[in-house]
PDB file of C-alpha atoms in Angstrom:
ATOM      1  CA  ALA A 474      12.795 -15.430  17.297  1.00  0.00           C
ATOM      2  CA  GLN A 475      16.444 -14.738  16.806  1.00  0.00           C
ATOM      3  CA  THR A 476      17.847 -11.702  18.597  1.00  0.00           C
ATOM      4  CA  VAL A 477      21.252 -10.040  18.791  1.00  0.00           C
ATOM      5  CA  THR A 478      22.284  -8.040  21.865  1.00  0.00           C
ATOM      6  CA  GLN A 479      25.169  -5.631  22.172  1.00  0.00           C
ATOM      7  CA  SER A 480      25.234  -4.543  25.792  1.00  0.00           C
ATOM      8  CA  GLN A 481      27.854  -1.795  25.413  1.00  0.00           C
ATOM      9  CA  PRO A 482      26.434   1.317  23.697  1.00  0.00           C
ATOM     10  CA  GLU A 483      29.870   2.965  23.850  1.00  0.00           C
ATOM     11  CA  MET A 484      33.446   1.871  24.429  1.00  0.00           C
ATOM     12  CA  SER A 485      36.705   3.746  24.599  1.00  0.00           C
ATOM     13  CA  VAL A 486      40.279   2.561  24.032  1.00  0.00           C
ATOM     14  CA  GLN A 487      43.700   4.148  24.029  1.00  0.00           C
ATOM     15  CA  GLU A 488      45.586   4.045  20.758  1.00  0.00           C
ATOM     16  CA  ALA A 489      47.762   0.893  20.492  1.00  0.00           C
ATOM     17  CA  GLU A 490      45.784  -0.857  23.231  1.00  0.00           C
ATOM     18  CA  THR A 491      43.367  -3.780  22.914  1.00  0.00           C
ATOM     19  CA  VAL A 492      39.599  -3.591  23.241  1.00  0.00           C
ATOM     20  CA  THR A 493      36.866  -6.213  23.229  1.00  0.00           C
ATOM     21  CA  LEU A 494      33.318  -5.577  22.070  1.00  0.00           C
ATOM     22  CA  SER A 495      30.637  -7.940  23.348  1.00  0.00           C
ATOM     23  CA  CYS A 496      27.781  -9.588  21.504  1.00  0.00           C
ATOM     24  CA  THR A 497      25.306 -12.258  22.500  1.00  0.00           C
ATOM     25  CA  TYR A 498      22.594 -13.815  20.397  1.00  0.00           C
ATOM     26  CA  ASP A 499      19.652 -16.071  20.829  1.00  0.00           C
ATOM     27  CA  THR A 500      18.757 -18.842  18.409  1.00  0.00           C
ATOM     28  CA  SER A 501      17.545 -22.409  18.311  1.00  0.00           C
ATOM     29  CA  GLU A 502      19.367 -23.076  15.027  1.00  0.00           C
ATOM     30  CA  SER A 503      22.594 -25.049  14.833  1.00  0.00           C
ATOM     31  CA  ASP A 504      23.807 -23.786  11.447  1.00  0.00           C
ATOM     32  CA  TYR A 505      24.323 -20.048  11.137  1.00  0.00           C
ATOM     33  CA  TYR A 506      26.812 -17.284  10.498  1.00  0.00           C
ATOM     34  CA  LEU A 507      27.961 -14.395  12.623  1.00  0.00           C
ATOM     35  CA  PHE A 508      29.454 -11.118  11.463  1.00  0.00           C
ATOM     36  CA  TRP A 509      30.938  -7.908  12.703  1.00  0.00           C
ATOM     37  CA  TYR A 510      30.401  -4.816  10.569  1.00  0.00           C
ATOM     38  CA  LYS A 511      32.102  -1.471  10.985  1.00  0.00           C
ATOM     39  CA  GLN A 512      30.444   1.865  10.222  1.00  0.00           C
ATOM     40  CA  PRO A 513      32.896   4.778  10.250  1.00  0.00           C
ATOM     41  CA  PRO A 514      31.732   8.413  10.135  1.00  0.00           C
ATOM     42  CA  SER A 515      31.457   8.094   6.351  1.00  0.00           C
ATOM     43  CA  ARG A 516      28.464   5.823   7.224  1.00  0.00           C
ATOM     44  CA  GLN A 517      29.587   3.118   4.804  1.00  0.00           C
ATOM     45  CA  MET A 518      29.004  -0.364   6.258  1.00  0.00           C
ATOM     46  CA  ILE A 519      32.108  -2.539   6.029  1.00  0.00           C
ATOM     47  CA  LEU A 520      32.349  -6.253   6.783  1.00  0.00           C
ATOM     48  CA  VAL A 521      35.108  -6.761   9.347  1.00  0.00           C
ATOM     49  CA  ILE A 522      35.004 -10.460  10.088  1.00  0.00           C
ATOM     50  CA  ARG A 523      32.726 -13.481   9.850  1.00  0.00           C
ATOM     51  CA  GLN A 524      32.410 -16.791  11.634  1.00  0.00           C
ATOM     52  CA  GLU A 525      30.646 -19.964  10.564  1.00  0.00           C
ATOM     53  CA  ALA A 526      28.966 -21.663  13.521  1.00  0.00           C
ATOM     54  CA  TYR A 527      30.191 -25.122  12.509  1.00  0.00           C
ATOM     55  CA  LYS A 528      33.816 -24.001  12.789  1.00  0.00           C
ATOM     56  CA  GLN A 529      35.311 -24.247  16.258  1.00  0.00           C
ATOM     57  CA  GLN A 530      38.337 -22.185  15.346  1.00  0.00           C
ATOM     58  CA  ASN A 531      37.936 -18.489  15.994  1.00  0.00           C
ATOM     59  CA  ALA A 532      38.148 -16.258  12.931  1.00  0.00           C
ATOM     60  CA  THR A 533      41.006 -13.768  12.600  1.00  0.00           C
ATOM     61  CA  GLU A 534      41.556 -10.898  10.166  1.00  0.00           C
ATOM     62  CA  ASN A 535      44.793  -9.063  10.843  1.00  0.00           C
ATOM     63  CA  ARG A 536      44.252  -7.058  14.076  1.00  0.00           C
ATOM     64  CA  PHE A 537      40.662  -8.251  14.416  1.00  0.00           C
ATOM     65  CA  SER A 538      39.747 -11.544  16.010  1.00  0.00           C
ATOM     66  CA  VAL A 539      36.669 -13.079  17.564  1.00  0.00           C
ATOM     67  CA  ASN A 540      35.970 -15.194  20.608  1.00  0.00           C
ATOM     68  CA  PHE A 541      33.132 -17.476  19.545  1.00  0.00           C
ATOM     69  CA  GLN A 542      31.478 -19.420  22.350  1.00  0.00           C
ATOM     70  CA  LYS A 543      28.702 -21.405  20.713  1.00  0.00           C
ATOM     71  CA  ALA A 544      27.260 -22.935  23.858  1.00  0.00           C
ATOM     72  CA  ALA A 545      27.112 -19.544  25.534  1.00  0.00           C
ATOM     73  CA  LYS A 546      25.860 -17.892  22.322  1.00  0.00           C
ATOM     74  CA  SER A 547      28.546 -15.279  22.612  1.00  0.00           C
ATOM     75  CA  PHE A 548      30.529 -13.648  19.810  1.00  0.00           C
ATOM     76  CA  SER A 549      32.934 -10.935  20.947  1.00  0.00           C
ATOM     77  CA  LEU A 550      35.256  -8.890  18.760  1.00  0.00           C
ATOM     78  CA  LYS A 551      38.801  -8.132  19.853  1.00  0.00           C
ATOM     79  CA  ILE A 552      40.700  -5.285  18.242  1.00  0.00           C
ATOM     80  CA  SER A 553      44.428  -5.355  18.919  1.00  0.00           C
ATOM     81  CA  ASP A 554      46.834  -2.440  18.530  1.00  0.00           C
ATOM     82  CA  SER A 555      43.906  -0.031  18.158  1.00  0.00           C
ATOM     83  CA  GLN A 556      44.314   2.740  15.625  1.00  0.00           C
ATOM     84  CA  LEU A 557      42.557   6.069  15.217  1.00  0.00           C
ATOM     85  CA  GLY A 558      40.920   4.703  12.082  1.00  0.00           C
ATOM     86  CA  ASP A 559      39.197   2.023  14.145  1.00  0.00           C
ATOM     87  CA  ALA A 560      36.892   4.645  15.644  1.00  0.00           C
ATOM     88  CA  ALA A 561      33.454   3.735  14.369  1.00  0.00           C
ATOM     89  CA  MET A 562      30.139   2.121  15.186  1.00  0.00           C
ATOM     90  CA  TYR A 563      30.408  -1.663  15.263  1.00  0.00           C
ATOM     91  CA  PHE A 564      27.457  -3.935  14.597  1.00  0.00           C
ATOM     92  CA  CYS A 565      27.211  -7.601  15.450  1.00  0.00           C
ATOM     93  CA  ALA A 566      24.986  -9.579  13.077  1.00  0.00           C
ATOM     94  CA  TYR A 567      23.543 -13.071  12.738  1.00  0.00           C
ATOM     95  CA  ARG A 568      22.003 -15.045   9.924  1.00  0.00           C
ATOM     96  CA  THR A 569      20.987 -18.575   9.051  1.00  0.00           C
ATOM     97  CA  PRO A 570      21.578 -20.025   5.575  1.00  0.00           C
ATOM     98  CA  GLY A 571      19.076 -18.737   3.071  1.00  0.00           C
ATOM     99  CA  PHE A 572      17.717 -16.206   5.472  1.00  0.00           C
ATOM    100  CA  LYS A 573      17.996 -12.551   6.343  1.00  0.00           C
ATOM    101  CA  THR A 574      20.530 -10.936   8.647  1.00  0.00           C
ATOM    102  CA  ILE A 575      19.618  -9.610  12.088  1.00  0.00           C
ATOM    103  CA  PHE A 576      21.706  -6.799  13.554  1.00  0.00           C
ATOM    104  CA  GLY A 577      22.450  -5.689  17.076  1.00  0.00           C
ATOM    105  CA  ALA A 578      21.965  -2.083  18.193  1.00  0.00           C
ATOM    106  CA  GLY A 579      25.649  -1.288  17.781  1.00  0.00           C
ATOM    107  CA  THR A 580      28.606  -0.235  19.918  1.00  0.00           C
ATOM    108  CA  ARG A 581      30.295   3.095  19.292  1.00  0.00           C
ATOM    109  CA  LEU A 582      34.055   2.808  19.708  1.00  0.00           C
ATOM    110  CA  PHE A 583      36.162   5.866  20.528  1.00  0.00           C
ATOM    111  CA  VAL A 584      39.931   5.719  20.108  1.00  0.00           C
ATOM    112  CA  LYS A 585      42.026   8.142  22.155  1.00  0.00           C
ATOM    113  CA  ALA A 586      45.336   9.404  20.834  1.00  0.00           C
TER     114      ALA A 586
ATOM    115  CA  ASP B1129      31.964   2.899  -9.622  1.00  0.00           C
ATOM    116  CA  ALA B1130      30.562   1.480  -6.398  1.00  0.00           C
ATOM    117  CA  ASP B1131      29.295  -2.096  -6.369  1.00  0.00           C
ATOM    118  CA  VAL B1132      26.013  -0.965  -4.795  1.00  0.00           C
ATOM    119  CA  THR B1133      24.764   2.516  -5.623  1.00  0.00           C
ATOM    120  CA  GLN B1134      22.033   4.312  -3.728  1.00  0.00           C
ATOM    121  CA  THR B1135      20.362   7.510  -4.799  1.00  0.00           C
ATOM    122  CA  PRO B1136      19.829  10.074  -3.485  1.00  0.00           C
ATOM    123  CA  ARG B1137      22.537  10.317  -0.829  1.00  0.00           C
ATOM    124  CA  ASN B1138      20.519  12.793   1.210  1.00  0.00           C
ATOM    125  CA  ARG B1139      16.942  13.938   0.915  1.00  0.00           C
ATOM    126  CA  ILE B1140      14.614  16.235   2.806  1.00  0.00           C
ATOM    127  CA  THR B1141      10.940  15.828   2.072  1.00  0.00           C
ATOM    128  CA  LYS B1142       7.657  17.047   3.478  1.00  0.00           C
ATOM    129  CA  THR B1143       5.085  15.038   5.361  1.00  0.00           C
ATOM    130  CA  GLY B1144       2.625  13.398   2.999  1.00  0.00           C
ATOM    131  CA  LYS B1145       4.907  13.386  -0.021  1.00  0.00           C
ATOM    132  CA  ARG B1146       5.716  10.263  -1.970  1.00  0.00           C
ATOM    133  CA  ILE B1147       9.386   9.484  -2.253  1.00  0.00           C
ATOM    134  CA  MET B1148      11.402   6.752  -3.912  1.00  0.00           C
ATOM    135  CA  LEU B1149      14.859   5.585  -2.921  1.00  0.00           C
ATOM    136  CA  GLU B1150      16.763   3.731  -5.579  1.00  0.00           C
ATOM    137  CA  CYS B1151      19.364   1.015  -5.436  1.00  0.00           C
ATOM    138  CA  SER B1152      21.362  -0.600  -8.208  1.00  0.00           C
ATOM    139  CA  GLN B1153      24.154  -3.143  -8.041  1.00  0.00           C
ATOM    140  CA  THR B1154      26.883  -4.529 -10.259  1.00  0.00           C
ATOM    141  CA  LYS B1155      27.727  -7.496  -8.037  1.00  0.00           C
ATOM    142  CA  GLY B1156      25.472  -9.890  -9.915  1.00  0.00           C
ATOM    143  CA  HIS B1157      23.889 -10.889  -6.616  1.00  0.00           C
ATOM    144  CA  ASP B1158      20.428 -12.403  -6.562  1.00  0.00           C
ATOM    145  CA  ARG B1159      19.468 -11.107  -3.157  1.00  0.00           C
ATOM    146  CA  MET B1160      18.699  -7.519  -2.270  1.00  0.00           C
ATOM    147  CA  TYR B1161      17.554  -5.914   0.958  1.00  0.00           C
ATOM    148  CA  TRP B1162      16.350  -2.622   2.370  1.00  0.00           C
ATOM    149  CA  TYR B1163      17.184  -1.723   5.963  1.00  0.00           C
ATOM    150  CA  ARG B1164      16.680   1.382   8.016  1.00  0.00           C
ATOM    151  CA  GLN B1165      19.072   2.495  10.730  1.00  0.00           C
ATOM    152  CA  ASP B1166      17.953   4.414  13.801  1.00  0.00           C
ATOM    153  CA  PRO B1167      20.118   5.376  16.780  1.00  0.00           C
ATOM    154  CA  GLY B1168      20.000   2.726  19.479  1.00  0.00           C
ATOM    155  CA  LEU B1169      18.070   0.302  17.293  1.00  0.00           C
ATOM    156  CA  GLY B1170      20.684  -0.864  14.818  1.00  0.00           C
ATOM    157  CA  LEU B1171      19.520  -1.902  11.374  1.00  0.00           C
ATOM    158  CA  ARG B1172      16.023  -3.227  10.889  1.00  0.00           C
ATOM    159  CA  LEU B1173      14.815  -5.026   7.803  1.00  0.00           C
ATOM    160  CA  ILE B1174      12.081  -3.377   5.741  1.00  0.00           C
ATOM    161  CA  TYR B1175      11.847  -5.625   2.668  1.00  0.00           C
ATOM    162  CA  TYR B1176      13.950  -8.235   0.939  1.00  0.00           C
ATOM    163  CA  SER B1177      13.986  -9.968  -2.416  1.00  0.00           C
ATOM    164  CA  PHE B1178      15.699 -13.244  -3.288  1.00  0.00           C
ATOM    165  CA  ASP B1179      15.068 -12.846  -6.999  1.00  0.00           C
ATOM    166  CA  VAL B1180      13.063 -10.673  -9.377  1.00  0.00           C
ATOM    167  CA  LYS B1181       9.804 -12.503  -8.717  1.00  0.00           C
ATOM    168  CA  ASP B1182      10.292 -12.871  -4.992  1.00  0.00           C
ATOM    169  CA  ILE B1183       9.451  -9.981  -2.635  1.00  0.00           C
ATOM    170  CA  ASN B1184       9.128 -10.415   1.127  1.00  0.00           C
ATOM    171  CA  LYS B1185       8.200  -8.157   4.001  1.00  0.00           C
ATOM    172  CA  GLY B1186      10.666  -7.592   6.770  1.00  0.00           C
ATOM    173  CA  GLU B1187       9.951  -6.673  10.364  1.00  0.00           C
ATOM    174  CA  ILE B1188       8.975  -3.043   9.698  1.00  0.00           C
ATOM    175  CA  SER B1189       7.319  -2.953   6.263  1.00  0.00           C
ATOM    176  CA  ASP B1190       4.281  -0.812   7.179  1.00  0.00           C
ATOM    177  CA  GLY B1191       4.316   2.471   5.267  1.00  0.00           C
ATOM    178  CA  TYR B1192       6.795   1.185   2.688  1.00  0.00           C
ATOM    179  CA  SER B1193       6.628  -0.604  -0.637  1.00  0.00           C
ATOM    180  CA  VAL B1194       9.297  -1.965  -2.976  1.00  0.00           C
ATOM    181  CA  SER B1195       9.827  -2.842  -6.590  1.00  0.00           C
ATOM    182  CA  ARG B1196      12.414  -5.214  -8.027  1.00  0.00           C
ATOM    183  CA  GLN B1197      12.639  -3.927 -11.574  1.00  0.00           C
ATOM    184  CA  ALA B1198      15.517  -6.196 -12.573  1.00  0.00           C
ATOM    185  CA  GLN B1199      18.107  -8.375 -10.906  1.00  0.00           C
ATOM    186  CA  ALA B1200      20.252  -5.299 -10.444  1.00  0.00           C
ATOM    187  CA  LYS B1201      17.614  -2.790  -9.282  1.00  0.00           C
ATOM    188  CA  PHE B1202      15.559  -2.640  -6.107  1.00  0.00           C
ATOM    189  CA  SER B1203      13.701   0.532  -5.163  1.00  0.00           C
ATOM    190  CA  LEU B1204      11.995   1.506  -1.928  1.00  0.00           C
ATOM    191  CA  SER B1205       8.989   3.827  -1.839  1.00  0.00           C
ATOM    192  CA  LEU B1206       7.358   5.769   0.935  1.00  0.00           C
ATOM    193  CA  GLU B1207       3.849   6.385  -0.324  1.00  0.00           C
ATOM    194  CA  SER B1208       3.062   9.143   2.156  1.00  0.00           C
ATOM    195  CA  ALA B1209       6.094  10.094   4.192  1.00  0.00           C
ATOM    196  CA  ILE B1210       5.757  10.797   7.915  1.00  0.00           C
ATOM    197  CA  PRO B1211       8.320  12.255  10.352  1.00  0.00           C
ATOM    198  CA  ASN B1212       9.036   8.941  12.105  1.00  0.00           C
ATOM    199  CA  GLN B1213      10.344   7.612   8.813  1.00  0.00           C
ATOM    200  CA  THR B1214      13.282   9.962   9.216  1.00  0.00           C
ATOM    201  CA  ALA B1215      16.260   7.594   9.227  1.00  0.00           C
ATOM    202  CA  LEU B1216      19.311   6.356   7.394  1.00  0.00           C
ATOM    203  CA  TYR B1217      18.300   3.812   4.759  1.00  0.00           C
ATOM    204  CA  PHE B1218      20.586   1.123   3.426  1.00  0.00           C
ATOM    205  CA  CYS B1219      20.343  -1.134   0.453  1.00  0.00           C
ATOM    206  CA  ALA B1220      22.374  -4.341   0.637  1.00  0.00           C
ATOM    207  CA  THR B1221      23.034  -7.323  -1.583  1.00  0.00           C
ATOM    208  CA  SER B1222      24.226 -10.856  -1.024  1.00  0.00           C
ATOM    209  CA  ASP B1223      24.984 -13.888  -3.101  1.00  0.00           C
ATOM    210  CA  SER B1224      22.926 -17.033  -2.917  1.00  0.00           C
ATOM    211  CA  ASP B1225      24.157 -19.328  -0.152  1.00  0.00           C
ATOM    212  CA  TYR B1226      23.831 -22.313  -2.424  1.00  0.00           C
ATOM    213  CA  ARG B1227      25.815 -21.123  -5.417  1.00  0.00           C
ATOM    214  CA  PRO B1228      28.779 -23.490  -6.002  1.00  0.00           C
ATOM    215  CA  GLY B1229      31.972 -21.929  -4.850  1.00  0.00           C
ATOM    216  CA  HIS B1230      30.169 -19.286  -2.835  1.00  0.00           C
ATOM    217  CA  SER B1231      32.267 -18.427   0.150  1.00  0.00           C
ATOM    218  CA  ASN B1232      31.238 -15.003   1.384  1.00  0.00           C
ATOM    219  CA  TYR B1233      27.993 -14.858   3.283  1.00  0.00           C
ATOM    220  CA  GLY B1234      28.192 -11.201   4.188  1.00  0.00           C
ATOM    221  CA  TYR B1235      26.379  -8.251   2.711  1.00  0.00           C
ATOM    222  CA  THR B1236      27.624  -5.621   0.328  1.00  0.00           C
ATOM    223  CA  PHE B1237      26.077  -2.312   1.337  1.00  0.00           C
ATOM    224  CA  GLY B1238      25.336   0.873  -0.510  1.00  0.00           C
ATOM    225  CA  SER B1239      26.486   4.141   1.020  1.00  0.00           C
ATOM    226  CA  GLY B1240      23.069   4.883   2.466  1.00  0.00           C
ATOM    227  CA  THR B1241      20.372   7.517   1.987  1.00  0.00           C
ATOM    228  CA  ARG B1242      19.820   9.995   4.782  1.00  0.00           C
ATOM    229  CA  LEU B1243      16.099  10.798   4.661  1.00  0.00           C
ATOM    230  CA  THR B1244      14.537  13.586   6.683  1.00  0.00           C
ATOM    231  CA  VAL B1245      10.769  14.041   6.733  1.00  0.00           C
ATOM    232  CA  VAL B1246       9.664  17.450   7.974  1.00  0.00           C
TER     233      VAL B1246
END
């Protein structure tokens, strides 16, 4: 069965610094998608970034980028120039085509002014 | 208006009561999902539907039922609520992976329903 593991329940970063959130997953599939979602205190779930497994190039969205290591089944999220508005719960997620999404337990990110 | 609307936003109910959580969407997506979120457990899938005539159980469907009334509406029912069903519930939608031109494989979420069973 596919699983998603986020080993850091909480992380903290100073404003303007860089932080990396870790995620590993387990699957026997070769074709799948990976996502990071953000949940701010408003509790709305927001898609931050996605990565297709067949693409070797790491996805980037402005200050957010991923380090996708397919062989290691690792999918970390890097947030550069952290801002107060980045404080939130972050969920790593996995899905195969035509199938449901599996979420990790989440990492709560605190941003210090 | 939001793309995915959940009602109610918050609800307190008593043990043994029947309660329905509603979800409607204007995205035109075929696929709809119900998840519950618990601290330390992330989001876990309760039920999902790939079209109006297709309903599937997720990993934690016991104690829940669903109805897909139309492409745009997917409701979740707790037939007899119990305290361990206290959680944050999310409805989500996604497009079919195989639609031509489809390029976004992520979910669109509703704003959640905070349910407390006392």
